[in-house]
Tab-separated table of C-alpha atoms in Angstrom:
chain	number	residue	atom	x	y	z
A	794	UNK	CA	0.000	0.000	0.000
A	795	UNK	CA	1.070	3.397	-0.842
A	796	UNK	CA	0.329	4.543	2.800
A	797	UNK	CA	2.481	2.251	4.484
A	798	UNK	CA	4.976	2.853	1.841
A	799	UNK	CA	5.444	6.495	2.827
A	800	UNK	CA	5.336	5.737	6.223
A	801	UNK	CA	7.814	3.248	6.401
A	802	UNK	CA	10.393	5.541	4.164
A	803	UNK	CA	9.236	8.405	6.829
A	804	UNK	CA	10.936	6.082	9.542
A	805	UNK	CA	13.894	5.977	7.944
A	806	UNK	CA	14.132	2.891	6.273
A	807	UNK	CA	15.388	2.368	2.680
A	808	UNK	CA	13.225	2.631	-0.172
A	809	UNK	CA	14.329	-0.602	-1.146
A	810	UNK	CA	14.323	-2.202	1.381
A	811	UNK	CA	10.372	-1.063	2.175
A	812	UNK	CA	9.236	-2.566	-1.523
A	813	UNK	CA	11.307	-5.908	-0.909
A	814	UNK	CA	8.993	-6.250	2.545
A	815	UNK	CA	5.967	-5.017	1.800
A	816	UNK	CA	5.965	-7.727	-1.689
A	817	UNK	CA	7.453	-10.430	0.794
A	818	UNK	CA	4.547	-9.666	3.448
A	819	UNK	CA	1.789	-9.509	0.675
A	820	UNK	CA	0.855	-5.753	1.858
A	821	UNK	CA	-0.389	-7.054	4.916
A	822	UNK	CA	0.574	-3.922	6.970
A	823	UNK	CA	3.309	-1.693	8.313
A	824	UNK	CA	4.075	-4.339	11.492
A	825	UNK	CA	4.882	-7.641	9.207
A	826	UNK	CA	6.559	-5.350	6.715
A	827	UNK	CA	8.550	-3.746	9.722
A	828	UNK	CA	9.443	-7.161	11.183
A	829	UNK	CA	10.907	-8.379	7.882
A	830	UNK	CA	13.044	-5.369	7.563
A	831	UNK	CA	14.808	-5.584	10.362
A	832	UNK	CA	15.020	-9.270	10.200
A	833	UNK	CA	16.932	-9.076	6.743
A	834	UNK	CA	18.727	-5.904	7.564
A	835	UNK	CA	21.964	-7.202	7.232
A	836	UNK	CA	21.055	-8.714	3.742
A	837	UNK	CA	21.268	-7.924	0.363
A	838	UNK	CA	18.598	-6.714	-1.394
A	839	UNK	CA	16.948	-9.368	-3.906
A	840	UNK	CA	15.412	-8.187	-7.498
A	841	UNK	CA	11.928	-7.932	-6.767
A	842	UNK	CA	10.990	-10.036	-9.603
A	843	UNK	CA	12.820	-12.966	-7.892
A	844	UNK	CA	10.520	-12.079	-4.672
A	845	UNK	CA	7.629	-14.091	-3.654
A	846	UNK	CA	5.192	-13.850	-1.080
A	847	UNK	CA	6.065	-15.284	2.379
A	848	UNK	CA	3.290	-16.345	5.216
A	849	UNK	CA	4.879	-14.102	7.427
A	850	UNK	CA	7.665	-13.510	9.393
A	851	UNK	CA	9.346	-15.439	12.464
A	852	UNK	CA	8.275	-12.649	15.104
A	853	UNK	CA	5.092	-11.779	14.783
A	854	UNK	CA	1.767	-12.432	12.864
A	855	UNK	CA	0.294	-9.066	12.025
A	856	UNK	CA	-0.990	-6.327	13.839
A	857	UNK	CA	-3.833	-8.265	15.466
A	858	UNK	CA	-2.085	-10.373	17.061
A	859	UNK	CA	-0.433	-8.160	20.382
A	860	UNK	CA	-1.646	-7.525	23.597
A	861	UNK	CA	-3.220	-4.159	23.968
A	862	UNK	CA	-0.532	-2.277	25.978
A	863	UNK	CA	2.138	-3.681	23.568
A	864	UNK	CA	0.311	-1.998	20.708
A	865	UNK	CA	0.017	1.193	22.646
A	866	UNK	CA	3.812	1.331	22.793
A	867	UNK	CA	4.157	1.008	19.160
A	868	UNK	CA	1.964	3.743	18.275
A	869	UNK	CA	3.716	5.356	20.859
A	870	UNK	CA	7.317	4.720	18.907
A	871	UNK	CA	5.625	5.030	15.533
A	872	UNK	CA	4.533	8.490	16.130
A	873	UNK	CA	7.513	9.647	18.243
A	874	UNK	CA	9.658	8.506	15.185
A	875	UNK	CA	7.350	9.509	11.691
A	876	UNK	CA	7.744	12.411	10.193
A	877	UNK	CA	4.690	12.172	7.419
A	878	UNK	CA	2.533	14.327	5.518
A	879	UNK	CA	0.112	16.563	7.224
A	880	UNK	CA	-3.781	15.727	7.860
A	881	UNK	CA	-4.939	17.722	4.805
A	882	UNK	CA	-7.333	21.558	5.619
A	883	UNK	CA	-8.626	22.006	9.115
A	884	UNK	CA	-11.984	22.722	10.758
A	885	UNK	CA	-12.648	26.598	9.985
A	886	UNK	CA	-10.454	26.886	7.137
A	887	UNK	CA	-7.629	26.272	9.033
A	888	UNK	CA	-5.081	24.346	7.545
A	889	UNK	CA	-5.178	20.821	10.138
A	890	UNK	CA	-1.425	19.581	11.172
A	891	UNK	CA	-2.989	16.100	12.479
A	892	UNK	CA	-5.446	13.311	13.637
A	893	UNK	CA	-7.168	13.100	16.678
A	894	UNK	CA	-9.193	10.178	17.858
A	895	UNK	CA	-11.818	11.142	19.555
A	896	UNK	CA	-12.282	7.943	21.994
A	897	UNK	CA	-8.641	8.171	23.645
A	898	UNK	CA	-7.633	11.598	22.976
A	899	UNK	CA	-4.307	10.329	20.592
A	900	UNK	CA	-2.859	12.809	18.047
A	901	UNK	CA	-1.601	11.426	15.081
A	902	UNK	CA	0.613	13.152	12.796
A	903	UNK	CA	-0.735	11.377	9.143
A	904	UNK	CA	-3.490	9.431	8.091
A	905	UNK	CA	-1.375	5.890	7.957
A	906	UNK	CA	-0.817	6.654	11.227
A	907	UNK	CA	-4.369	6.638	12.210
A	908	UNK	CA	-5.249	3.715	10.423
A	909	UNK	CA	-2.503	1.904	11.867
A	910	UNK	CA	-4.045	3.030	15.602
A	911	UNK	CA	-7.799	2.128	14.716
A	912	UNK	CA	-6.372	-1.453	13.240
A	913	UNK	CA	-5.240	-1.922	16.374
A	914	UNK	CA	-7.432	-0.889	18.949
A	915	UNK	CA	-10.819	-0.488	17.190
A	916	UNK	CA	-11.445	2.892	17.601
A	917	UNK	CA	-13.103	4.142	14.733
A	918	UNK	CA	-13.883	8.149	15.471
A	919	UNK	CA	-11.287	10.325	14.680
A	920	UNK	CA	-11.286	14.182	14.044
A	921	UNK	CA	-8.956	17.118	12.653
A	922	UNK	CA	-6.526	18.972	14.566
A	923	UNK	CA	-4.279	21.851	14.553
A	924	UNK	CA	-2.114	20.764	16.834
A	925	UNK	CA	1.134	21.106	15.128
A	926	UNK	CA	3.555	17.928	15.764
A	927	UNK	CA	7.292	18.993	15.530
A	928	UNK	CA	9.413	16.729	12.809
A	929	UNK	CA	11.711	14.777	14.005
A	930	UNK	CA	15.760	15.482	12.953
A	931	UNK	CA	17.234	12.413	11.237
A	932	UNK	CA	19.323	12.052	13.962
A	933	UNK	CA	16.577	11.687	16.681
A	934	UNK	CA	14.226	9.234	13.503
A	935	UNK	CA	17.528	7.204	13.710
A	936	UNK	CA	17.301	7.052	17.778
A	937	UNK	CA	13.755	6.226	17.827
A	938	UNK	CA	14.025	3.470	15.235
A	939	UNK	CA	16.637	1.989	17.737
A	940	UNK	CA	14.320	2.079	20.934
A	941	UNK	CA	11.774	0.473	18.678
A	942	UNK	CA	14.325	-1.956	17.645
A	943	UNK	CA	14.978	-2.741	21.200
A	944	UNK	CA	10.950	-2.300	22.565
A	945	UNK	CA	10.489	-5.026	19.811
A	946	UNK	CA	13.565	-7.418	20.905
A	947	UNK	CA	11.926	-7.020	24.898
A	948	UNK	CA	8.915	-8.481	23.212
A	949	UNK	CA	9.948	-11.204	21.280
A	950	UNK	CA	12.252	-12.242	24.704
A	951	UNK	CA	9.282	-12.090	27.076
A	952	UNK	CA	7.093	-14.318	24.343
A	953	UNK	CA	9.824	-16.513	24.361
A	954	UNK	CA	10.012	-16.730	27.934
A	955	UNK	CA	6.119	-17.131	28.437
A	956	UNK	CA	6.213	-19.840	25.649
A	957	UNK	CA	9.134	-21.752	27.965
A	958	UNK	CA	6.751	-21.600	31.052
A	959	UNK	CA	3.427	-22.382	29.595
A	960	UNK	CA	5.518	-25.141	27.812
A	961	UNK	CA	7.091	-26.311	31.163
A	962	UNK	CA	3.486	-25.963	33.059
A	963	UNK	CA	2.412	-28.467	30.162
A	964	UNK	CA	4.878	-30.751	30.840
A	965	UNK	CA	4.161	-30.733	34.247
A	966	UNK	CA	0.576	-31.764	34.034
A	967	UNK	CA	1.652	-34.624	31.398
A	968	UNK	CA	3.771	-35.730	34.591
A	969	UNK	CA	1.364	-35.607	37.004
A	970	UNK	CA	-0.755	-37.339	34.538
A	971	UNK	CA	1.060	-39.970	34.178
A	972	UNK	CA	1.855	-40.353	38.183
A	973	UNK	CA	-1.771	-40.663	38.959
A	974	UNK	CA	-2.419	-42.875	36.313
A	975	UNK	CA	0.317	-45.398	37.357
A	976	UNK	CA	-0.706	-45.096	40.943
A	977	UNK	CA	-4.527	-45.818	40.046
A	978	UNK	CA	-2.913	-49.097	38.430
A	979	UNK	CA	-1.009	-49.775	41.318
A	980	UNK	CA	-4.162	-49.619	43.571
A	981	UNK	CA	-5.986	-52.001	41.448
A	982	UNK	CA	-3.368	-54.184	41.310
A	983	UNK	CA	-2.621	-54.090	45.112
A	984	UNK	CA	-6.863	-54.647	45.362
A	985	UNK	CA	-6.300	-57.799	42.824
A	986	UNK	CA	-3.729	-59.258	44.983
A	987	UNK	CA	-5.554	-59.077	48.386
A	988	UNK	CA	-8.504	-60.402	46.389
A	989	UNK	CA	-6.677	-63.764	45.548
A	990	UNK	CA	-4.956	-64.133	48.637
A	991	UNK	CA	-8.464	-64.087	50.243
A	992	UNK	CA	-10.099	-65.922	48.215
A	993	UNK	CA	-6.889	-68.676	48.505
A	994	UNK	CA	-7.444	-68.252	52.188
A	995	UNK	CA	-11.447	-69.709	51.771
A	996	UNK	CA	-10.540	-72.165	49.566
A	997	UNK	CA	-7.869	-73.373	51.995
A	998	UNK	CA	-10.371	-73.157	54.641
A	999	UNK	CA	-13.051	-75.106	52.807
A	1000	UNK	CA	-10.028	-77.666	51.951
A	1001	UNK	CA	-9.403	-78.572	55.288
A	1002	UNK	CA	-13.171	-78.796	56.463
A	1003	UNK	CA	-13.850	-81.279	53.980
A	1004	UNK	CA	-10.603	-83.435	54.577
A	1005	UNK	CA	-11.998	-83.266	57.938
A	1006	UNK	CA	-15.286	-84.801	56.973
A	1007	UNK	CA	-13.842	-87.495	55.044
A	1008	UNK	CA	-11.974	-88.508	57.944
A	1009	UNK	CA	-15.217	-88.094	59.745
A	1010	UNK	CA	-16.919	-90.388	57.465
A	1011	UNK	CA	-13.944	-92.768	57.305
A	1012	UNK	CA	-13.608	-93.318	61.202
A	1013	UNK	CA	-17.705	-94.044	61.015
A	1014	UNK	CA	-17.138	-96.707	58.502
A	1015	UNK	CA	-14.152	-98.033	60.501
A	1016	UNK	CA	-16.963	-98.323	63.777
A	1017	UNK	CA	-19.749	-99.665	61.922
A	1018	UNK	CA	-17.757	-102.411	60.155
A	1019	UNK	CA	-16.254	-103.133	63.557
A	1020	UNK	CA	-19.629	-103.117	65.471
A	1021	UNK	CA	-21.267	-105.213	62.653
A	1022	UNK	CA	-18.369	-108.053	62.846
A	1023	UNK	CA	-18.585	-107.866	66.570
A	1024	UNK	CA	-22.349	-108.578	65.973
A	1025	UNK	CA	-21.486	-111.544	64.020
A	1026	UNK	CA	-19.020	-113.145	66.210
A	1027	UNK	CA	-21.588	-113.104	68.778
A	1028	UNK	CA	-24.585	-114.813	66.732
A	1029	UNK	CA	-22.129	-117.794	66.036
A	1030	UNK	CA	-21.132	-117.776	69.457
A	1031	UNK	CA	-24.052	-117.483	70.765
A	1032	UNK	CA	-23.452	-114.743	73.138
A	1033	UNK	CA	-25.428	-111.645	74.373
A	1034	UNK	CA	-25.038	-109.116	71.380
A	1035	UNK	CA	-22.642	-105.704	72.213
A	1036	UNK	CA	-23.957	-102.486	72.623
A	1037	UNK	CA	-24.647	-100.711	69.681
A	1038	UNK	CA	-23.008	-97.534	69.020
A	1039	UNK	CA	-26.230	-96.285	67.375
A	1040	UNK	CA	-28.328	-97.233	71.202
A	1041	UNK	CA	-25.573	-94.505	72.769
A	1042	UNK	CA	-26.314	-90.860	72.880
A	1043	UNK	CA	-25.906	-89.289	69.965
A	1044	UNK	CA	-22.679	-87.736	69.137
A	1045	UNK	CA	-22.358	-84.088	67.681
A	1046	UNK	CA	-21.955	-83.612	64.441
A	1047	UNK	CA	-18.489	-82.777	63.115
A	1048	UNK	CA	-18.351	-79.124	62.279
A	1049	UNK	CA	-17.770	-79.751	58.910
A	1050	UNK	CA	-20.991	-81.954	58.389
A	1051	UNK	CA	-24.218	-79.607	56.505
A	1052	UNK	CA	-26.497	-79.129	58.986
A	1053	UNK	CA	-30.181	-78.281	57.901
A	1054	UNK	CA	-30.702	-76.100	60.879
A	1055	UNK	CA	-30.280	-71.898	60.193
A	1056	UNK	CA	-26.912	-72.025	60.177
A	1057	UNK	CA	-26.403	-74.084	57.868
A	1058	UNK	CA	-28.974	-72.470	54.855
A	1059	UNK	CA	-26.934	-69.255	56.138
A	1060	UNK	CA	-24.533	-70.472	53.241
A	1061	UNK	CA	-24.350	-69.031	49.845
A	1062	UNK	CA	-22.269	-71.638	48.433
A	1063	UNK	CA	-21.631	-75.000	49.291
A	1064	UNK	CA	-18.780	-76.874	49.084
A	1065	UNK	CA	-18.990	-80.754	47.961
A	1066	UNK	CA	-16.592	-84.262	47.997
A	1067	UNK	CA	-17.751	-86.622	45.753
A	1068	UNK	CA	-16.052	-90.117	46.192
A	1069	UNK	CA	-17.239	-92.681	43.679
A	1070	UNK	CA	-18.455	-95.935	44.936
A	1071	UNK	CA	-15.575	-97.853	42.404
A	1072	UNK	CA	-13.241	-96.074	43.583
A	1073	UNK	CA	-10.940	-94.036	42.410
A	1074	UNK	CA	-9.709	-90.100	43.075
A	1075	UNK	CA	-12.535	-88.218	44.802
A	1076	UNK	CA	-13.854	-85.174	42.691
A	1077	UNK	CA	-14.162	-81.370	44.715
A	1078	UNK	CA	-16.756	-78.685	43.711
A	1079	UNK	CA	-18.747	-75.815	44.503
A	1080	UNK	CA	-22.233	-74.503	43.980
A	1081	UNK	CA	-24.577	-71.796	45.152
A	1082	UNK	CA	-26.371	-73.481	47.951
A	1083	UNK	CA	-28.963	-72.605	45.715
A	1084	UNK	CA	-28.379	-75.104	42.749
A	1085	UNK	CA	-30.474	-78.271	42.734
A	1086	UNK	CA	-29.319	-81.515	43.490
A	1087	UNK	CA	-28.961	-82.816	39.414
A	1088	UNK	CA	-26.266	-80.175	38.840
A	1089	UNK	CA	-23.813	-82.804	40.765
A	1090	UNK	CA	-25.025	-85.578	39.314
A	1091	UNK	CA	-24.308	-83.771	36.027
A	1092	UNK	CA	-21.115	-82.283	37.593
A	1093	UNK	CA	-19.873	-86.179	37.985
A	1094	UNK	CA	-21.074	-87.045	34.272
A	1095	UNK	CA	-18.618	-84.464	33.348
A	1096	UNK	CA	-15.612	-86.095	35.381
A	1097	UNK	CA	-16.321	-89.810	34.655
A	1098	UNK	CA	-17.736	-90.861	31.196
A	1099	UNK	CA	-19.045	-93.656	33.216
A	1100	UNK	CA	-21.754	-91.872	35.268
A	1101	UNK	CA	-25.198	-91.504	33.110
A	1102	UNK	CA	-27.011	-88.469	34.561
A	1103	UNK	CA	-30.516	-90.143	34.556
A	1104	UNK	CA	-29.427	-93.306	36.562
A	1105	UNK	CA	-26.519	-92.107	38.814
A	1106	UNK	CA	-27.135	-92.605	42.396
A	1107	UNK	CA	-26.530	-90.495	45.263
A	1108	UNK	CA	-26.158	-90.797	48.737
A	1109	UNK	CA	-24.670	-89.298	51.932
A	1110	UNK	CA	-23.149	-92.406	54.930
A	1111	UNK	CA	-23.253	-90.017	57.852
A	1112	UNK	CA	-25.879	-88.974	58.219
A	1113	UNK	CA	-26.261	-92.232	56.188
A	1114	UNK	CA	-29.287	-91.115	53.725
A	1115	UNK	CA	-29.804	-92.295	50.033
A	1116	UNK	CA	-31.633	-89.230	47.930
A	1117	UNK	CA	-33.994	-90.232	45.497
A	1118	UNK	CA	-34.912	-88.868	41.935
A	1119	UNK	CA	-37.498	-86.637	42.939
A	1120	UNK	CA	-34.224	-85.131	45.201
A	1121	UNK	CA	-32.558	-84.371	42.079
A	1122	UNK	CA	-35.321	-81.149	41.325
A	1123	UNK	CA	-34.415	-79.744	45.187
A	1124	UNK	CA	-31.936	-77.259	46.588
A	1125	UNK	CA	-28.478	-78.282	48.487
A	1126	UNK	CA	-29.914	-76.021	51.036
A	1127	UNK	CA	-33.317	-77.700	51.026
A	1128	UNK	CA	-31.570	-81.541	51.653
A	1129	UNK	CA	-29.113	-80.027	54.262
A	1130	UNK	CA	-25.474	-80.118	52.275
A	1131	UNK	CA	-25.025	-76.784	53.064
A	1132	UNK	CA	-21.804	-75.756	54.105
A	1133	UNK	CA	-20.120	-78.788	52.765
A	1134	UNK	CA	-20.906	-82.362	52.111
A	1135	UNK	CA	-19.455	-86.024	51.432
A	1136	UNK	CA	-21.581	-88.069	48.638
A	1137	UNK	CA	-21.103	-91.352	47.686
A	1138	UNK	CA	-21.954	-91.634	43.526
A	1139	UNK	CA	-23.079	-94.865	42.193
A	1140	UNK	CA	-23.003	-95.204	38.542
């Protein structure tokens, strides 16, 4: 533009110089043209046929782009340092020396000068003055253009400065990201271990209250062999028969043994030993104390190809009790296995 042109060889600057930047910037105003002049100040100047537009410059993206007070202090520098044409005839037929704008009261010494203000801050009102605004010696043009030289350099340092901190602060929270999201893995983890330990703990618990019961059972079978061959001896010896174990008072239940009294059908699960009448390794499961009788039978099926689910038999030696098929359709809780049981499977 023609305006920012003048006002740019007003500062000081070469002629050259001002066409090389304002082609490179694509006449996108006197800041970016500014910028690239003092960027390439210490280079040759290029035939301007061989020029071709740039997006911008390193340091700054237009006008726009500042902070208000950093814009004030380039209008400041700008109109401490241009020595343009005046404003044109004055109000009265007085001859007007500049530009005032009427919203903050700033005098500006050429129209470029204006538009360069209201691009800036938005203020669109602007009257005629006759304020006068001494021109600046080339001396004091060439002093200004070196405080705006350094105002700019101050700039560019503290955006570089802000950009380290706000880049550090980012960093920061990527850290502390990454801290709580290890330590939420650690707590699950730590939650997954006490879990299994736990749950090792019941199962160990369970273990040893039905290796209790089959030693229960066993030292029953051991009695009631021994108590029937006593019987025996004494029919072919015709003596007096021995007291039956069964005609003593009742001994309590092992604690292992399912109950069918409250505490027992307190249960949720319960834990069975299957030992098959053949022989053989005994099979260990549990079910909700909820599941009917025919999901062991079925569980067995599964173990040993031998068992048929339809004609398996089931039955429990102490207390001895043989369960029936219409048992199959009731709850372990409803025939008293709950906690834990022995059965005896007969294919």
């Amino acid at each position: 533009m023609a305006g920012d042109k003048e006002t740019l060889i007003g500062m000081g600057f070469d002629p050259a110089r001002v066409e090389w930047a304002l082609k490179s910037t694509g006449n996108r105003g006197l800041q970016p043209a500014m910028d690239h002049i003092l960027e390439n100040e210490g280079k040759p100047v290029p035939s301007l046929d061989s020029v071709t537009q740039t997006s911008g410059t390193s340091g700054s993206s237009g006008p726009g782009s500042m902070d208000v007070d950093e814009d004030e202090e380039d209008l400041e520098a700008l109109r401490s340092q241009i020595d343009g044409a005046g404003a044109g005839p004055g109000p009265a037929g007085q001859e007007a020396k500049s530009l005032k704008c009427s919203q903050c009261g700033k005098t500006f010494r050429n129209t470029a000068l204006a538009n360069f203000h209201a691009g800036k801050s938005g203020h669109d009102q602007f009257e005629e003055s006759t304020e006068e605004m001494k021109p600046l010696t080339e001396e004091e043009k060439k002093e200004r253009l070196a405080e705006l030289k350094e105002k700019m350099a101050e700039k560019r340092a503290r955006k570089a400065v802000e950009e380290a901190a706000e880049q550090k602060a980012n960093e920061a929270i990527k850290r502390k990201a990454g801290k709580d999201l290890n330590k939420i893995k650690e707590e699950l983890q730590t939650k997954e271990v006490i879990k299994e330990a736990e749950q090792k703990r019941r199962d160990k618990i369970e273990d040893a209250k039905a290796r209790a019961a089959v030693k229960a059972q066993i030292e029953a079978d051991k009695r009631e062999r021994a108590e029937k061959a006593a019987r025996e001896k004494a029919l072919r010896e015709g003596k007096a028969l021995p007291e039956s174990s069964s005609a003593a008072p009742a001994r309590p239940a092992p604690s292992t043994s399912a109950p069918s009294g409250v505490s027992g059908r307190d249960f949720k699960d319960t834990r069975l030993q299957v030992r098959m009448s053949t022989g053989g390794q005994p099979y260990t499961t549990t079910l909700p104390s909820d599941a009917p009788l025919r999901e062991v039978a079925e569980f067995i099926a599964a173990q040993n190809l031998s068992v048929n689910v339809d004609t398996v038999t089931l039955a429990q030696h102490f207390p001895r009790k043989t369960f029936a098929p219409s048992d199959f359709s009731k709850s372990l809780r409803d025939l008293g296995l709950t906690p834990s049981a022995v059965l005896i499977a007969t294919p």
